C-alpha cells in the first residue's frame, strides 16, 4: 500500500501509545515502539517482533539509549516517517509541596525525553526531506488553571512551546510538527503507576488535596474520551498534506481551549490602553 509509513512511537506499552501502535499494525504500517519494559509492550500489543513490528527497550532520559533505538529503527525499516513522542506521566501536588527532585524528574521524561528523540531523529528526517513529528501535550499545556498540577502543566506548556519552534525550524526541510492536546481520555494515566504525588504533602492546600482526590477516585475510569478514537484521529492527521500545528482532542479540550482564549482576549481588551501605552 502506498500510504504505509514507518512510525516511531514512545510510551507504547499502555494508554494512547498502545492504542496507536495496535491500530497501526492492523493497518499494515511498520512500527517501532518503545517502552521501559519489552515484556509489557509485547503483551499489550499482542504481537511479537516481526518484519513490521520492532519493540524497543528505551530509557528516554539517555541520549545514547534513544540514539541506539533510532539507529535500530532505520536499520530495520530503512527510514522513519512519523514520530510520536507520547511517553510521559502525571504529577499532582502544589508548587510548594513538590521537591526539586520530583519536579525535575517530571521534566526529564515529559520534556527532555522528547527533546532527546527530536535531536536524534531530525538528521534522518532532514536528509529525506520529509517527516512528521507529533508531540503529545495536554489541554493542561494550553491552560494551566488546575490546582495541584502546576509542574505537570509546566512540562506540557514546554512541549507546546518547543513544538511551535520546531514547526518553524523544520518547515524548510518538508517536515511537519503537530502538538496533540488531549482532554481526559479513559486510559491508565490517573492510576497510581502513572500519576505521582508529593512525598511530603502540606495539609493547608485543601484545594490541591480535593483536586488530587477527584482525579484519583472520581475521574479515573470515568473519562469521556475514547483512546481508540484519539489514536485514529492522529493516524488520520498524519495522512494530510498540510497537517495542523495544533490538534485538540476531546469536547472538554475544545471547550477549555476556547475558555482560555476568551479569557486572554478579555484581558487584552480590558487593559488595551495600558498595554499599548508603553512605547517611547
PDB file of N, CA and C in Angstrom, residues 9-27 31 41 44-45 86 185-187 226-235:
ATOM      1  N   UNK A   9       7.111   5.283  17.914  1.00  0.00           N
ATOM      2  CA  UNK A   9       6.180   5.706  18.970  1.00  0.00           C
ATOM      3  C   UNK A   9       6.782   5.421  20.336  1.00  0.00           C
ATOM      4  N   UNK A  10       6.883   6.431  21.182  1.00  0.00           N
ATOM      5  CA  UNK A  10       7.385   6.228  22.544  1.00  0.00           C
ATOM      6  C   UNK A  10       6.215   6.041  23.509  1.00  0.00           C
ATOM      7  N   UNK A  11       6.508   5.426  24.647  1.00  0.00           N
ATOM      8  CA  UNK A  11       5.465   5.199  25.644  1.00  0.00           C
ATOM      9  C   UNK A  11       4.334   4.363  25.092  1.00  0.00           C
ATOM     10  N   UNK A  12       4.693   3.242  24.437  1.00  0.00           N
ATOM     11  CA  UNK A  12       3.710   2.487  23.659  1.00  0.00           C
ATOM     12  C   UNK A  12       3.123   1.289  24.393  1.00  0.00           C
ATOM     13  N   UNK A  13       3.451   1.104  25.655  1.00  0.00           N
ATOM     14  CA  UNK A  13       3.002  -0.112  26.344  1.00  0.00           C
ATOM     15  C   UNK A  13       1.613   0.018  26.957  1.00  0.00           C
ATOM     16  N   UNK A  14       1.058   1.236  26.965  1.00  0.00           N
ATOM     17  CA  UNK A  14      -0.285   1.400  27.534  1.00  0.00           C
ATOM     18  C   UNK A  14      -0.896   2.704  27.034  1.00  0.00           C
ATOM     19  N   UNK A  15      -2.160   2.882  27.337  1.00  0.00           N
ATOM     20  CA  UNK A  15      -2.846   4.128  27.028  1.00  0.00           C
ATOM     21  C   UNK A  15      -2.910   4.458  25.556  1.00  0.00           C
ATOM     22  N   UNK A  16      -2.762   5.737  25.257  1.00  0.00           N
ATOM     23  CA  UNK A  16      -2.845   6.210  23.885  1.00  0.00           C
ATOM     24  C   UNK A  16      -1.784   5.567  23.003  1.00  0.00           C
ATOM     25  N   UNK A  17      -0.568   5.424  23.524  1.00  0.00           N
ATOM     26  CA  UNK A  17       0.510   4.829  22.737  1.00  0.00           C
ATOM     27  C   UNK A  17       0.193   3.411  22.313  1.00  0.00           C
ATOM     28  N   UNK A  18      -0.372   2.625  23.218  1.00  0.00           N
ATOM     29  CA  UNK A  18      -0.720   1.245  22.904  1.00  0.00           C
ATOM     30  C   UNK A  18      -1.858   1.190  21.888  1.00  0.00           C
ATOM     31  N   UNK A  19      -2.881   2.007  22.084  1.00  0.00           N
ATOM     32  CA  UNK A  19      -3.981   2.054  21.116  1.00  0.00           C
ATOM     33  C   UNK A  19      -3.468   2.421  19.733  1.00  0.00           C
ATOM     34  N   UNK A  20      -2.507   3.325  19.707  1.00  0.00           N
ATOM     35  CA  UNK A  20      -1.964   3.795  18.432  1.00  0.00           C
ATOM     36  C   UNK A  20      -1.205   2.685  17.702  1.00  0.00           C
ATOM     37  N   UNK A  21      -0.279   2.004  18.398  1.00  0.00           N
ATOM     38  CA  UNK A  21       0.530   1.001  17.693  1.00  0.00           C
ATOM     39  C   UNK A  21      -0.321  -0.192  17.261  1.00  0.00           C
ATOM     40  N   UNK A  22      -1.350  -0.535  18.025  1.00  0.00           N
ATOM     41  CA  UNK A  22      -2.207  -1.658  17.631  1.00  0.00           C
ATOM     42  C   UNK A  22      -2.962  -1.330  16.350  1.00  0.00           C
ATOM     43  N   UNK A  23      -3.475  -0.105  16.248  1.00  0.00           N
ATOM     44  CA  UNK A  23      -4.168   0.290  15.026  1.00  0.00           C
ATOM     45  C   UNK A  23      -3.203   0.354  13.846  1.00  0.00           C
ATOM     46  N   UNK A  24      -2.024   0.870  14.082  1.00  0.00           N
ATOM     47  CA  UNK A  24      -1.034   0.980  13.004  1.00  0.00           C
ATOM     48  C   UNK A  24      -0.647  -0.392  12.468  1.00  0.00           C
ATOM     49  N   UNK A  25      -0.414  -1.347  13.359  1.00  0.00           N
ATOM     50  CA  UNK A  25      -0.049  -2.688  12.929  1.00  0.00           C
ATOM     51  C   UNK A  25      -1.197  -3.346  12.178  1.00  0.00           C
ATOM     52  N   UNK A  26      -2.417  -3.132  12.661  1.00  0.00           N
ATOM     53  CA  UNK A  26      -3.585  -3.689  11.981  1.00  0.00           C
ATOM     54  C   UNK A  26      -3.729  -3.132  10.562  1.00  0.00           C
ATOM     55  N   UNK A  27      -3.283  -1.890  10.379  1.00  0.00           N
ATOM     56  CA  UNK A  27      -3.396  -1.238   9.068  1.00  0.00           C
ATOM     57  C   UNK A  27      -2.198  -1.511   8.159  1.00  0.00           C
ATOM     58  N   UNK A  31       6.125  -0.394  12.479  1.00  0.00           N
ATOM     59  CA  UNK A  31       6.093   0.302  13.763  1.00  0.00           C
ATOM     60  C   UNK A  31       7.285  -0.062  14.630  1.00  0.00           C
ATOM     61  N   UNK A  41       5.252  -4.322  26.802  1.00  0.00           N
ATOM     62  CA  UNK A  41       4.943  -3.796  25.473  1.00  0.00           C
ATOM     63  C   UNK A  41       4.382  -4.889  24.568  1.00  0.00           C
ATOM     64  N   UNK A  44       0.908  -6.101  25.760  1.00  0.00           N
ATOM     65  CA  UNK A  44      -0.164  -5.159  25.464  1.00  0.00           C
ATOM     66  C   UNK A  44      -0.500  -5.120  23.991  1.00  0.00           C
ATOM     67  N   UNK A  45       0.522  -5.155  23.156  1.00  0.00           N
ATOM     68  CA  UNK A  45       0.311  -5.088  21.708  1.00  0.00           C
ATOM     69  C   UNK A  45      -0.173  -6.413  21.144  1.00  0.00           C
ATOM     70  N   UNK A  86       5.088  10.255  22.849  1.00  0.00           N
ATOM     71  CA  UNK A  86       3.914  10.042  23.691  1.00  0.00           C
ATOM     72  C   UNK A  86       4.260   9.760  25.150  1.00  0.00           C
ATOM     73  N   UNK A 185      -8.957  11.294  28.697  1.00  0.00           N
ATOM     74  CA  UNK A 185      -9.233  10.063  27.969  1.00  0.00           C
ATOM     75  C   UNK A 185      -9.123   8.874  28.911  1.00  0.00           C
ATOM     76  N   UNK A 186      -9.922   7.858  28.663  1.00  0.00           N
ATOM     77  CA  UNK A 186     -10.018   6.724  29.579  1.00  0.00           C
ATOM     78  C   UNK A 186      -8.842   5.772  29.398  1.00  0.00           C
ATOM     79  N   UNK A 187      -7.720   6.181  29.972  1.00  0.00           N
ATOM     80  CA  UNK A 187      -6.509   5.364  29.978  1.00  0.00           C
ATOM     81  C   UNK A 187      -6.088   5.181  31.433  1.00  0.00           C
ATOM     82  N   UNK A 226     -12.329   8.426  24.342  1.00  0.00           N
ATOM     83  CA  UNK A 226     -12.011   7.059  23.920  1.00  0.00           C
ATOM     84  C   UNK A 226     -10.620   7.063  23.282  1.00  0.00           C
ATOM     85  N   UNK A 227      -9.621   6.405  23.899  1.00  0.00           N
ATOM     86  CA  UNK A 227      -8.266   6.434  23.341  1.00  0.00           C
ATOM     87  C   UNK A 227      -8.168   5.829  21.945  1.00  0.00           C
ATOM     88  N   UNK A 228      -9.058   4.898  21.617  1.00  0.00           N
ATOM     89  CA  UNK A 228      -9.049   4.325  20.272  1.00  0.00           C
ATOM     90  C   UNK A 228      -9.383   5.391  19.231  1.00  0.00           C
ATOM     91  N   UNK A 229     -10.333   6.259  19.555  1.00  0.00           N
ATOM     92  CA  UNK A 229     -10.714   7.322  18.629  1.00  0.00           C
ATOM     93  C   UNK A 229      -9.626   8.397  18.562  1.00  0.00           C
ATOM     94  N   UNK A 230      -8.945   8.636  19.684  1.00  0.00           N
ATOM     95  CA  UNK A 230      -7.832   9.594  19.669  1.00  0.00           C
ATOM     96  C   UNK A 230      -6.709   9.080  18.782  1.00  0.00           C
ATOM     97  N   UNK A 231      -6.394   7.791  18.891  1.00  0.00           N
ATOM     98  CA  UNK A 231      -5.358   7.206  18.054  1.00  0.00           C
ATOM     99  C   UNK A 231      -5.731   7.291  16.580  1.00  0.00           C
ATOM    100  N   UNK A 232      -6.991   7.010  16.274  1.00  0.00           N
ATOM    101  CA  UNK A 232      -7.453   7.080  14.881  1.00  0.00           C
ATOM    102  C   UNK A 232      -7.341   8.503  14.343  1.00  0.00           C
ATOM    103  N   UNK A 233      -7.604   9.490  15.197  1.00  0.00           N
ATOM    104  CA  UNK A 233      -7.508  10.891  14.765  1.00  0.00           C
ATOM    105  C   UNK A 233      -6.069  11.253  14.418  1.00  0.00           C
ATOM    106  N   UNK A 234      -5.115  10.789  15.210  1.00  0.00           N
ATOM    107  CA  UNK A 234      -3.695  11.060  14.938  1.00  0.00           C
ATOM    108  C   UNK A 234      -3.282  10.423  13.618  1.00  0.00           C
ATOM    109  N   UNK A 235      -3.710   9.182  13.397  1.00  0.00           N
ATOM    110  CA  UNK A 235      -3.381   8.492  12.149  1.00  0.00           C
ATOM    111  C   UNK A 235      -3.969   9.238  10.955  1.00  0.00           C
TER     112      UNK A 235
END
